[in-house]
Amino acid sequence: MNLSAVQVTAIIPAAGRGHRAGGGENKLLLPLAGCPLLVHTLRAFENCGAVGVVVVVVHPEDQKRLSAWPQTYRLGKIRRFVTGGPKRQDSVRCGLESMDWECEVVVVHDGARPLVRPELIARTVEVAAREGSAVAAVPVTDTIKWSEDGRQVERTLDREKLWAVQTPQTFQHALLRAAHAQAAADGYQGTDEAALVEHLGQPVVLVPGDRSNLKITTAEDFAIATTFLQSSAQPWDIHKLDRSISRVGAGYDLHRFVPGRELWLGGVLIPHNQGLLGHSDADALLHAICDALLGALGAGDIGHHFPDTDPAFQGIPSVVLLERVGRWVVDRGYAIGNLDATVLAEQPRLAPYLEAMRVRIAAALCCSPDQVNIKATTCEGLGAIGAGEGLAAQALVSLVRMSEV
Ligand code: MG
């Protein structure tokens, strides 16, 4: 079959809620190396010449947020967002049913595999066009034991014949439709598309996948993927920045010292005989940073977004607010350029804690600690801060527009 890209549609199931990675929201929307995880996945398809059209299957709660992405992240191949079903299989079927255009080959790829290379996608398209199906897989390197009760081993499986299957899983359109129809008719549930084609009694062809094509499930996987993305200089890397388009913002905050409260600064608990008075944990440094970020976005100030009259923010760790503001930054297509802040305090001595603050703030904003600088100074005994009545913080931040590669 001689294919042009317009005859190839990719369906990206991204409707799961994925609570395993922590965070309590769709893990695919969490930041990874400067932009939402799912954007990396979509970017790989944008950069794959073999695919012409992309359908993203989403949860209804996420639909509004994602609808801005084609423009924000310049994802021109997205034809539509489709509401998914309760299981992955339902979601892929919803994607298939939404396709009212001509298509010869369908690529199904997990939204949670952001490290997929465009070359691997193209390889599966080429093989599926010729042979009907093509499923990315890698040989199993661990020895696999069989146990019925999870305690005692009954036997050892022959590793030579075992394959760990990934996505992309690519099929001729008619074959995948037939496999879904048969599964629906039989009430058959498979954990991947290949299982449905096997159920139909049709051959499934393996093509060599990549060990780096990880499925991001746990918080640990995020750390591995971040390291991978930051160390790779791949041409499809979203982390390329257009330094000609940047924005800056400034923030300032002041809180009064009172006895009987903990002292939180920069997301770090600092031993002291008094703490700062406030509705949240009163972390003046993080408040100044939030205000600087909001200022750079042109999005008002912290009091507007997290009012101190709202009981939801009573006693809340300010690092939660910072993480939230950090997500707005990536949602709007920006990444942190750098951030510089100063704490003005007579007491306590802050030098021993500055590095911990820097690391904490960088983690909350999903950037590198070398993009963050935290300083402290006294007021030489002058004024209210000099008299130890409170402390203040100021912050300056630059944001850089993430650009098309
Ligand atoms: Mg404040």
PDB file of N, CA and C in Angstrom, residues 244-330:
ATOM      1  N   SER A 244      13.631  35.219  22.189  1.00  0.00           N
ATOM      2  CA  SER A 244      13.302  36.569  21.747  1.00  0.00           C
ATOM      3  C   SER A 244      11.956  37.017  22.301  1.00  0.00           C
ATOM      4  N   ILE A 245      11.139  36.077  22.785  1.00  0.00           N
ATOM      5  CA  ILE A 245       9.832  36.465  23.314  1.00  0.00           C
ATOM      6  C   ILE A 245       9.806  36.125  24.798  1.00  0.00           C
ATOM      7  N   SER A 246      10.064  37.121  25.643  1.00  0.00           N
ATOM      8  CA  SER A 246      10.047  36.821  27.066  1.00  0.00           C
ATOM      9  C   SER A 246       9.268  37.893  27.813  1.00  0.00           C
ATOM     10  N   ARG A 247       8.918  37.554  29.038  1.00  0.00           N
ATOM     11  CA  ARG A 247       8.147  38.481  29.867  1.00  0.00           C
ATOM     12  C   ARG A 247       8.788  38.511  31.238  1.00  0.00           C
ATOM     13  N   VAL A 248       8.635  39.621  31.964  1.00  0.00           N
ATOM     14  CA  VAL A 248       9.160  39.681  33.323  1.00  0.00           C
ATOM     15  C   VAL A 248       8.051  40.099  34.288  1.00  0.00           C
ATOM     16  N   GLY A 249       8.210  39.704  35.544  1.00  0.00           N
ATOM     17  CA  GLY A 249       7.253  40.097  36.564  1.00  0.00           C
ATOM     18  C   GLY A 249       7.971  40.325  37.882  1.00  0.00           C
ATOM     19  N   ALA A 250       7.393  41.201  38.720  1.00  0.00           N
ATOM     20  CA  ALA A 250       7.991  41.502  40.021  1.00  0.00           C
ATOM     21  C   ALA A 250       6.969  41.214  41.114  1.00  0.00           C
ATOM     22  N   GLY A 251       7.432  40.769  42.278  1.00  0.00           N
ATOM     23  CA  GLY A 251       6.522  40.516  43.397  1.00  0.00           C
ATOM     24  C   GLY A 251       7.125  41.007  44.709  1.00  0.00           C
ATOM     25  N   TYR A 252       6.249  41.408  45.623  1.00  0.00           N
ATOM     26  CA  TYR A 252       6.699  41.882  46.943  1.00  0.00           C
ATOM     27  C   TYR A 252       5.680  41.431  47.977  1.00  0.00           C
ATOM     28  N   ASP A 253       6.160  41.005  49.157  1.00  0.00           N
ATOM     29  CA  ASP A 253       5.227  40.642  50.232  1.00  0.00           C
ATOM     30  C   ASP A 253       5.870  40.921  51.587  1.00  0.00           C
ATOM     31  N   LEU A 254       5.017  41.202  52.570  1.00  0.00           N
ATOM     32  CA  LEU A 254       5.473  41.549  53.917  1.00  0.00           C
ATOM     33  C   LEU A 254       4.538  40.902  54.925  1.00  0.00           C
ATOM     34  N   HIS A 255       5.080  40.202  55.903  1.00  0.00           N
ATOM     35  CA  HIS A 255       4.244  39.621  56.965  1.00  0.00           C
ATOM     36  C   HIS A 255       4.832  39.962  58.327  1.00  0.00           C
ATOM     37  N   ARG A 256       3.920  40.032  59.322  1.00  0.00           N
ATOM     38  CA  ARG A 256       4.296  40.397  60.694  1.00  0.00           C
ATOM     39  C   ARG A 256       4.653  39.132  61.472  1.00  0.00           C
ATOM     40  N   PHE A 257       5.699  39.227  62.316  1.00  0.00           N
ATOM     41  CA  PHE A 257       6.050  38.116  63.211  1.00  0.00           C
ATOM     42  C   PHE A 257       5.083  38.049  64.387  1.00  0.00           C
ATOM     43  N   VAL A 258       4.645  36.833  64.730  1.00  0.00           N
ATOM     44  CA  VAL A 258       3.855  36.627  65.958  1.00  0.00           C
ATOM     45  C   VAL A 258       4.363  35.361  66.640  1.00  0.00           C
ATOM     46  N   PRO A 259       4.236  35.284  67.968  1.00  0.00           N
ATOM     47  CA  PRO A 259       4.639  34.053  68.648  1.00  0.00           C
ATOM     48  C   PRO A 259       3.644  32.926  68.365  1.00  0.00           C
ATOM     49  N   GLY A 260       4.081  31.688  68.530  1.00  0.00           N
ATOM     50  CA  GLY A 260       3.165  30.547  68.461  1.00  0.00           C
ATOM     51  C   GLY A 260       2.852  30.062  67.063  1.00  0.00           C
ATOM     52  N   ARG A 261       3.586  30.546  66.060  1.00  0.00           N
ATOM     53  CA  ARG A 261       3.383  30.010  64.704  1.00  0.00           C
ATOM     54  C   ARG A 261       4.709  29.508  64.145  1.00  0.00           C
ATOM     55  N   GLU A 262       4.622  28.529  63.225  1.00  0.00           N
ATOM     56  CA  GLU A 262       5.836  28.036  62.582  1.00  0.00           C
ATOM     57  C   GLU A 262       6.313  29.064  61.558  1.00  0.00           C
ATOM     58  N   LEU A 263       7.620  29.086  61.328  1.00  0.00           N
ATOM     59  CA  LEU A 263       8.169  29.998  60.324  1.00  0.00           C
ATOM     60  C   LEU A 263       8.469  29.221  59.038  1.00  0.00           C
ATOM     61  N   TRP A 264       7.658  29.483  58.007  1.00  0.00           N
ATOM     62  CA  TRP A 264       7.865  28.866  56.693  1.00  0.00           C
ATOM     63  C   TRP A 264       8.378  29.917  55.726  1.00  0.00           C
ATOM     64  N   LEU A 265       9.481  29.589  55.075  1.00  0.00           N
ATOM     65  CA  LEU A 265      10.031  30.509  54.074  1.00  0.00           C
ATOM     66  C   LEU A 265      10.579  29.698  52.902  1.00  0.00           C
ATOM     67  N   GLY A 266      10.164  30.056  51.702  1.00  0.00           N
ATOM     68  CA  GLY A 266      10.641  29.315  50.522  1.00  0.00           C
ATOM     69  C   GLY A 266      10.250  27.854  50.563  1.00  0.00           C
ATOM     70  N   GLY A 267       9.146  27.532  51.255  1.00  0.00           N
ATOM     71  CA  GLY A 267       8.695  26.143  51.362  1.00  0.00           C
ATOM     72  C   GLY A 267       9.500  25.318  52.353  1.00  0.00           C
ATOM     73  N   VAL A 268      10.314  26.000  53.163  1.00  0.00           N
ATOM     74  CA  VAL A 268      11.174  25.299  54.129  1.00  0.00           C
ATOM     75  C   VAL A 268      10.786  25.753  55.538  1.00  0.00           C
ATOM     76  N   LEU A 269      10.692  24.785  56.459  1.00  0.00           N
ATOM     77  CA  LEU A 269      10.380  25.103  57.856  1.00  0.00           C
ATOM     78  C   LEU A 269      11.675  25.508  58.565  1.00  0.00           C
ATOM     79  N   ILE A 270      11.670  26.716  59.132  1.00  0.00           N
ATOM     80  CA  ILE A 270      12.896  27.256  59.725  1.00  0.00           C
ATOM     81  C   ILE A 270      12.730  27.371  61.233  1.00  0.00           C
ATOM     82  N   PRO A 271      13.638  26.774  61.992  1.00  0.00           N
ATOM     83  CA  PRO A 271      13.532  26.840  63.452  1.00  0.00           C
ATOM     84  C   PRO A 271      13.653  28.288  63.926  1.00  0.00           C
ATOM     85  N   HIS A 272      12.647  28.762  64.672  1.00  0.00           N
ATOM     86  CA  HIS A 272      12.684  30.144  65.164  1.00  0.00           C
ATOM     87  C   HIS A 272      11.657  30.237  66.294  1.00  0.00           C
ATOM     88  N   ASN A 273      11.782  31.259  67.126  1.00  0.00           N
ATOM     89  CA  ASN A 273      10.870  31.361  68.261  1.00  0.00           C
ATOM     90  C   ASN A 273       9.556  32.054  67.914  1.00  0.00           C
ATOM     91  N   GLN A 274       9.370  32.439  66.675  1.00  0.00           N
ATOM     92  CA  GLN A 274       8.092  32.980  66.235  1.00  0.00           C
ATOM     93  C   GLN A 274       7.901  32.732  64.734  1.00  0.00           C
ATOM     94  N   GLY A 275       6.675  32.928  64.297  1.00  0.00           N
ATOM     95  CA  GLY A 275       6.380  32.698  62.881  1.00  0.00           C
ATOM     96  C   GLY A 275       5.666  33.899  62.301  1.00  0.00           C
ATOM     97  N   LEU A 276       5.244  33.779  61.030  1.00  0.00           N
ATOM     98  CA  LEU A 276       4.602  34.907  60.368  1.00  0.00           C
ATOM     99  C   LEU A 276       3.090  34.761  60.431  1.00  0.00           C
ATOM    100  N   LEU A 277       2.430  35.887  60.623  1.00  0.00           N
ATOM    101  CA  LEU A 277       0.971  35.906  60.722  1.00  0.00           C
ATOM    102  C   LEU A 277       0.374  35.941  59.320  1.00  0.00           C
ATOM    103  N   GLY A 278      -0.623  35.080  59.098  1.00  0.00           N
ATOM    104  CA  GLY A 278      -1.262  35.093  57.783  1.00  0.00           C
ATOM    105  C   GLY A 278      -2.339  34.028  57.704  1.00  0.00           C
ATOM    106  N   HIS A 279      -3.128  34.090  56.634  1.00  0.00           N
ATOM    107  CA  HIS A 279      -4.252  33.178  56.430  1.00  0.00           C
ATOM    108  C   HIS A 279      -3.737  31.789  56.027  1.00  0.00           C
ATOM    109  N   SER A 280      -2.741  31.766  55.135  1.00  0.00           N
ATOM    110  CA  SER A 280      -2.109  30.500  54.740  1.00  0.00           C
ATOM    111  C   SER A 280      -0.982  30.230  55.726  1.00  0.00           C
ATOM    112  N   ASP A 281       0.085  29.562  55.275  1.00  0.00           N
ATOM    113  CA  ASP A 281       1.247  29.400  56.159  1.00  0.00           C
ATOM    114  C   ASP A 281       2.098  30.678  56.203  1.00  0.00           C
ATOM    115  N   ALA A 282       1.662  31.719  55.480  1.00  0.00           N
ATOM    116  CA  ALA A 282       2.276  33.056  55.519  1.00  0.00           C
ATOM    117  C   ALA A 282       3.717  33.075  54.996  1.00  0.00           C
ATOM    118  N   ASP A 283       3.995  32.184  54.041  1.00  0.00           N
ATOM    119  CA  ASP A 283       5.349  32.120  53.463  1.00  0.00           C
ATOM    120  C   ASP A 283       5.542  33.323  52.519  1.00  0.00           C
ATOM    121  N   ALA A 284       6.089  34.401  53.069  1.00  0.00           N
ATOM    122  CA  ALA A 284       6.174  35.666  52.317  1.00  0.00           C
ATOM    123  C   ALA A 284       7.029  35.520  51.060  1.00  0.00           C
ATOM    124  N   LEU A 285       8.055  34.675  51.131  1.00  0.00           N
ATOM    125  CA  LEU A 285       8.918  34.510  49.957  1.00  0.00           C
ATOM    126  C   LEU A 285       8.138  33.869  48.806  1.00  0.00           C
ATOM    127  N   LEU A 286       7.405  32.780  49.112  1.00  0.00           N
ATOM    128  CA  LEU A 286       6.634  32.126  48.038  1.00  0.00           C
ATOM    129  C   LEU A 286       5.523  33.030  47.531  1.00  0.00           C
ATOM    130  N   HIS A 287       4.956  33.842  48.419  1.00  0.00           N
ATOM    131  CA  HIS A 287       3.921  34.780  47.972  1.00  0.00           C
ATOM    132  C   HIS A 287       4.501  35.800  46.987  1.00  0.00           C
ATOM    133  N   ALA A 288       5.700  36.296  47.298  1.00  0.00           N
ATOM    134  CA  ALA A 288       6.339  37.259  46.386  1.00  0.00           C
ATOM    135  C   ALA A 288       6.628  36.601  45.038  1.00  0.00           C
ATOM    136  N   ILE A 289       7.047  35.326  45.074  1.00  0.00           N
ATOM    137  CA  ILE A 289       7.342  34.615  43.818  1.00  0.00           C
ATOM    138  C   ILE A 289       6.061  34.377  43.012  1.00  0.00           C
ATOM    139  N   CYS A 290       4.983  33.956  43.702  1.00  0.00           N
ATOM    140  CA  CYS A 290       3.692  33.787  43.009  1.00  0.00           C
ATOM    141  C   CYS A 290       3.277  35.085  42.330  1.00  0.00           C
ATOM    142  N   ASP A 291       3.421  36.193  43.062  1.00  0.00           N
ATOM    143  CA  ASP A 291       3.027  37.488  42.497  1.00  0.00           C
ATOM    144  C   ASP A 291       3.885  37.859  41.294  1.00  0.00           C
ATOM    145  N   ALA A 292       5.184  37.522  41.362  1.00  0.00           N
ATOM    146  CA  ALA A 292       6.066  37.822  40.231  1.00  0.00           C
ATOM    147  C   ALA A 292       5.629  37.012  39.000  1.00  0.00           C
ATOM    148  N   LEU A 293       5.292  35.726  39.214  1.00  0.00           N
ATOM    149  CA  LEU A 293       4.863  34.867  38.096  1.00  0.00           C
ATOM    150  C   LEU A 293       3.548  35.372  37.514  1.00  0.00           C
ATOM    151  N   LEU A 294       2.601  35.704  38.404  1.00  0.00           N
ATOM    152  CA  LEU A 294       1.314  36.209  37.930  1.00  0.00           C
ATOM    153  C   LEU A 294       1.503  37.519  37.184  1.00  0.00           C
ATOM    154  N   GLY A 295       2.424  38.335  37.706  1.00  0.00           N
ATOM    155  CA  GLY A 295       2.714  39.609  37.046  1.00  0.00           C
ATOM    156  C   GLY A 295       3.252  39.384  35.643  1.00  0.00           C
ATOM    157  N   ALA A 296       4.172  38.423  35.513  1.00  0.00           N
ATOM    158  CA  ALA A 296       4.753  38.153  34.191  1.00  0.00           C
ATOM    159  C   ALA A 296       3.688  37.651  33.216  1.00  0.00           C
ATOM    160  N   LEU A 297       2.708  36.910  33.740  1.00  0.00           N
ATOM    161  CA  LEU A 297       1.629  36.396  32.879  1.00  0.00           C
ATOM    162  C   LEU A 297       0.584  37.464  32.579  1.00  0.00           C
ATOM    163  N   GLY A 298       0.662  38.582  33.296  1.00  0.00           N
ATOM    164  CA  GLY A 298      -0.388  39.595  33.167  1.00  0.00           C
ATOM    165  C   GLY A 298      -1.688  39.100  33.764  1.00  0.00           C
ATOM    166  N   ALA A 299      -1.585  38.354  34.877  1.00  0.00           N
ATOM    167  CA  ALA A 299      -2.764  37.656  35.414  1.00  0.00           C
ATOM    168  C   ALA A 299      -3.122  38.112  36.829  1.00  0.00           C
ATOM    169  N   GLY A 300      -2.867  39.378  37.141  1.00  0.00           N
ATOM    170  CA  GLY A 300      -3.313  39.884  38.438  1.00  0.00           C
ATOM    171  C   GLY A 300      -2.362  39.525  39.552  1.00  0.00           C
ATOM    172  N   ASP A 301      -2.908  39.277  40.746  1.00  0.00           N
ATOM    173  CA  ASP A 301      -2.040  39.004  41.889  1.00  0.00           C
ATOM    174  C   ASP A 301      -2.584  37.862  42.739  1.00  0.00           C
ATOM    175  N   ILE A 302      -1.813  37.478  43.726  1.00  0.00           N
ATOM    176  CA  ILE A 302      -2.114  36.300  44.536  1.00  0.00           C
ATOM    177  C   ILE A 302      -3.410  36.482  45.336  1.00  0.00           C
ATOM    178  N   GLY A 303      -3.670  37.711  45.803  1.00  0.00           N
ATOM    179  CA  GLY A 303      -4.877  37.972  46.589  1.00  0.00           C
ATOM    180  C   GLY A 303      -6.139  37.771  45.760  1.00  0.00           C
ATOM    181  N   HIS A 304      -6.015  38.020  44.468  1.00  0.00           N
ATOM    182  CA  HIS A 304      -7.150  37.852  43.564  1.00  0.00           C
ATOM    183  C   HIS A 304      -7.458  36.362  43.356  1.00  0.00           C
ATOM    184  N   HIS A 305      -6.397  35.561  43.170  1.00  0.00           N
ATOM    185  CA  HIS A 305      -6.606  34.138  42.859  1.00  0.00           C
ATOM    186  C   HIS A 305      -6.823  33.279  44.108  1.00  0.00           C
ATOM    187  N   PHE A 306      -6.196  33.673  45.217  1.00  0.00           N
ATOM    188  CA  PHE A 306      -6.298  32.878  46.445  1.00  0.00           C
ATOM    189  C   PHE A 306      -6.703  33.801  47.600  1.00  0.00           C
ATOM    190  N   PRO A 307      -7.956  34.298  47.588  1.00  0.00           N
ATOM    191  CA  PRO A 307      -8.341  35.323  48.578  1.00  0.00           C
ATOM    192  C   PRO A 307      -8.265  34.806  50.019  1.00  0.00           C
ATOM    193  N   ASP A 308      -7.835  35.698  50.938  1.00  0.00           N
ATOM    194  CA  ASP A 308      -7.697  35.266  52.334  1.00  0.00           C
ATOM    195  C   ASP A 308      -9.047  35.205  53.045  1.00  0.00           C
ATOM    196  N   THR A 309     -10.131  35.463  52.294  1.00  0.00           N
ATOM    197  CA  THR A 309     -11.469  35.274  52.854  1.00  0.00           C
ATOM    198  C   THR A 309     -11.998  33.872  52.531  1.00  0.00           C
ATOM    199  N   ASP A 310     -11.264  33.129  51.686  1.00  0.00           N
ATOM    200  CA  ASP A 310     -11.721  31.801  51.259  1.00  0.00           C
ATOM    201  C   ASP A 310     -11.174  30.749  52.221  1.00  0.00           C
ATOM    202  N   PRO A 311     -12.081  30.017  52.909  1.00  0.00           N
ATOM    203  CA  PRO A 311     -11.619  29.010  53.874  1.00  0.00           C
ATOM    204  C   PRO A 311     -10.774  27.907  53.227  1.00  0.00           C
ATOM    205  N   ALA A 312     -10.889  27.745  51.906  1.00  0.00           N
ATOM    206  CA  ALA A 312     -10.100  26.709  51.214  1.00  0.00           C
ATOM    207  C   ALA A 312      -8.606  26.959  51.374  1.00  0.00           C
ATOM    208  N   PHE A 313      -8.237  28.231  51.607  1.00  0.00           N
ATOM    209  CA  PHE A 313      -6.817  28.556  51.680  1.00  0.00           C
ATOM    210  C   PHE A 313      -6.324  28.736  53.120  1.00  0.00           C
ATOM    211  N   GLN A 314      -7.210  28.474  54.083  1.00  0.00           N
ATOM    212  CA  GLN A 314      -6.851  28.572  55.502  1.00  0.00           C
ATOM    213  C   GLN A 314      -5.729  27.576  55.823  1.00  0.00           C
ATOM    214  N   GLY A 315      -4.577  28.088  56.225  1.00  0.00           N
ATOM    215  CA  GLY A 315      -3.470  27.228  56.650  1.00  0.00           C
ATOM    216  C   GLY A 315      -2.818  26.439  55.528  1.00  0.00           C
ATOM    217  N   ILE A 316      -3.163  26.734  54.281  1.00  0.00           N
ATOM    218  CA  ILE A 316      -2.639  25.938  53.152  1.00  0.00           C
ATOM    219  C   ILE A 316      -1.133  26.187  53.002  1.00  0.00           C
ATOM    220  N   PRO A 317      -0.357  25.124  52.727  1.00  0.00           N
ATOM    221  CA  PRO A 317       1.062  25.363  52.441  1.00  0.00           C
ATOM    222  C   PRO A 317       1.191  26.200  51.177  1.00  0.00           C
ATOM    223  N   SER A 318       1.952  27.264  51.249  1.00  0.00           N
ATOM    224  CA  SER A 318       2.042  28.162  50.085  1.00  0.00           C
ATOM    225  C   SER A 318       2.687  27.483  48.893  1.00  0.00           C
ATOM    226  N   VAL A 319       3.426  26.385  49.141  1.00  0.00           N
ATOM    227  CA  VAL A 319       4.049  25.680  48.026  1.00  0.00           C
ATOM    228  C   VAL A 319       2.978  25.095  47.094  1.00  0.00           C
ATOM    229  N   VAL A 320       1.809  24.784  47.643  1.00  0.00           N
ATOM    230  CA  VAL A 320       0.693  24.297  46.816  1.00  0.00           C
ATOM    231  C   VAL A 320       0.231  25.412  45.879  1.00  0.00           C
ATOM    232  N   LEU A 321       0.197  26.639  46.418  1.00  0.00           N
ATOM    233  CA  LEU A 321      -0.200  27.780  45.582  1.00  0.00           C
ATOM    234  C   LEU A 321       0.837  28.019  44.483  1.00  0.00           C
ATOM    235  N   LEU A 322       2.104  27.881  44.869  1.00  0.00           N
ATOM    236  CA  LEU A 322       3.177  28.094  43.886  1.00  0.00           C
ATOM    237  C   LEU A 322       3.096  27.058  42.762  1.00  0.00           C
ATOM    238  N   GLU A 323       2.837  25.789  43.131  1.00  0.00           N
ATOM    239  CA  GLU A 323       2.723  24.739  42.111  1.00  0.00           C
ATOM    240  C   GLU A 323       1.581  25.059  41.145  1.00  0.00           C
ATOM    241  N   ARG A 324       0.481  25.558  41.731  1.00  0.00           N
ATOM    242  CA  ARG A 324      -0.679  25.870  40.903  1.00  0.00           C
ATOM    243  C   ARG A 324      -0.350  26.996  39.911  1.00  0.00           C
ATOM    244  N   VAL A 325       0.308  28.036  40.425  1.00  0.00           N
ATOM    245  CA  VAL A 325       0.680  29.152  39.542  1.00  0.00           C
ATOM    246  C   VAL A 325       1.679  28.662  38.482  1.00  0.00           C
ATOM    247  N   GLY A 326       2.580  27.753  38.895  1.00  0.00           N
ATOM    248  CA  GLY A 326       3.555  27.187  37.947  1.00  0.00           C
ATOM    249  C   GLY A 326       2.866  26.463  36.804  1.00  0.00           C
ATOM    250  N   ARG A 327       1.738  25.804  37.092  1.00  0.00           N
ATOM    251  CA  ARG A 327       1.003  25.106  36.024  1.00  0.00           C
ATOM    252  C   ARG A 327       0.326  26.086  35.074  1.00  0.00           C
ATOM    253  N   TRP A 328      -0.126  27.226  35.625  1.00  0.00           N
ATOM    254  CA  TRP A 328      -0.712  28.232  34.737  1.00  0.00           C
ATOM    255  C   TRP A 328       0.349  28.730  33.758  1.00  0.00           C
ATOM    256  N   VAL A 329       1.580  28.848  34.237  1.00  0.00           N
ATOM    257  CA  VAL A 329       2.674  29.304  33.371  1.00  0.00           C
ATOM    258  C   VAL A 329       2.814  28.352  32.180  1.00  0.00           C
ATOM    259  N   VAL A 330       2.901  27.030  32.449  1.00  0.00           N
ATOM    260  CA  VAL A 330       3.084  26.093  31.333  1.00  0.00           C
ATOM    261  C   VAL A 330       1.828  26.006  30.469  1.00  0.00           C
TER     262      VAL A 330
END
